[in-house]
Amino acid sequence: MDVPAAPAMAFKAYKYKEVLVRDYLLADSYAPYAAVLGGILMCKLVMSFTLVLLSLMTTLLVTVQ
């Protein structure tokens, strides 16, 4: 089966969307693991950023009072 070059047309060319996921997203064995690891790291980044903002806000509130 020839797959068109444009991603939108390639998506329509597949009869079953599971085949698209298997062929493109899961073709490399490291892709799912990298996505999970990236999600964990992004959560930690947001948590750290939130803690920094919280400490800045409490410092500003203490100095204002």
XYZ file of C-alpha atoms in Angstrom:
65
model
C 0.000 0.000 0.000
C 1.468 3.339 -1.022
C 1.296 5.937 1.730
C 0.850 9.563 0.632
C 3.497 12.068 1.692
C 1.121 14.453 3.490
C 0.339 13.344 7.068
C -3.370 14.183 6.770
C -3.695 12.073 3.646
C -1.718 9.255 5.256
C -4.163 9.310 8.171
C -7.109 8.925 5.786
C -5.309 6.246 3.778
C -5.317 3.771 6.648
C -8.429 1.680 7.015
C -7.820 1.085 10.712
C -6.352 3.812 12.880
C -4.675 1.232 15.128
C -2.411 0.318 12.243
C -1.389 3.965 11.937
C -0.500 4.098 15.626
C 1.399 0.817 15.452
C 3.312 1.715 12.300
C 4.219 5.320 13.107
C 4.093 5.889 16.852
C 5.156 2.486 18.099
C 7.606 1.694 15.312
C 10.525 2.671 17.538
C 10.605 0.764 20.792
C 11.858 3.778 22.744
C 9.011 6.136 21.757
C 6.468 5.091 24.438
C 9.150 5.044 27.129
C 10.406 8.471 26.101
C 6.865 9.846 26.225
C 6.319 8.539 29.761
C 9.701 9.821 30.911
C 9.032 13.201 29.293
C 5.656 13.426 31.028
C 7.206 12.695 34.413
C 9.925 15.288 33.866
C 7.389 17.904 32.775
C 5.325 17.266 35.923
C 8.440 17.723 38.045
C 9.258 20.939 36.189
C 5.783 22.341 36.818
C 6.001 21.314 40.479
C 9.355 23.069 40.895
C 8.078 26.183 39.141
C 5.013 26.224 41.398
C 7.166 25.907 44.519
C 9.385 28.786 43.378
C 6.335 30.975 42.772
C 4.898 29.999 46.143
C 8.100 30.922 47.955
C 8.270 34.251 46.115
C 4.663 35.043 46.965
C 5.127 34.225 50.648
C 8.300 36.339 50.743
C 6.473 39.269 49.178
C 3.515 38.922 51.526
C 5.750 38.802 54.605
C 7.689 41.915 53.542
C 4.485 43.851 52.784
C 3.001 43.193 56.224
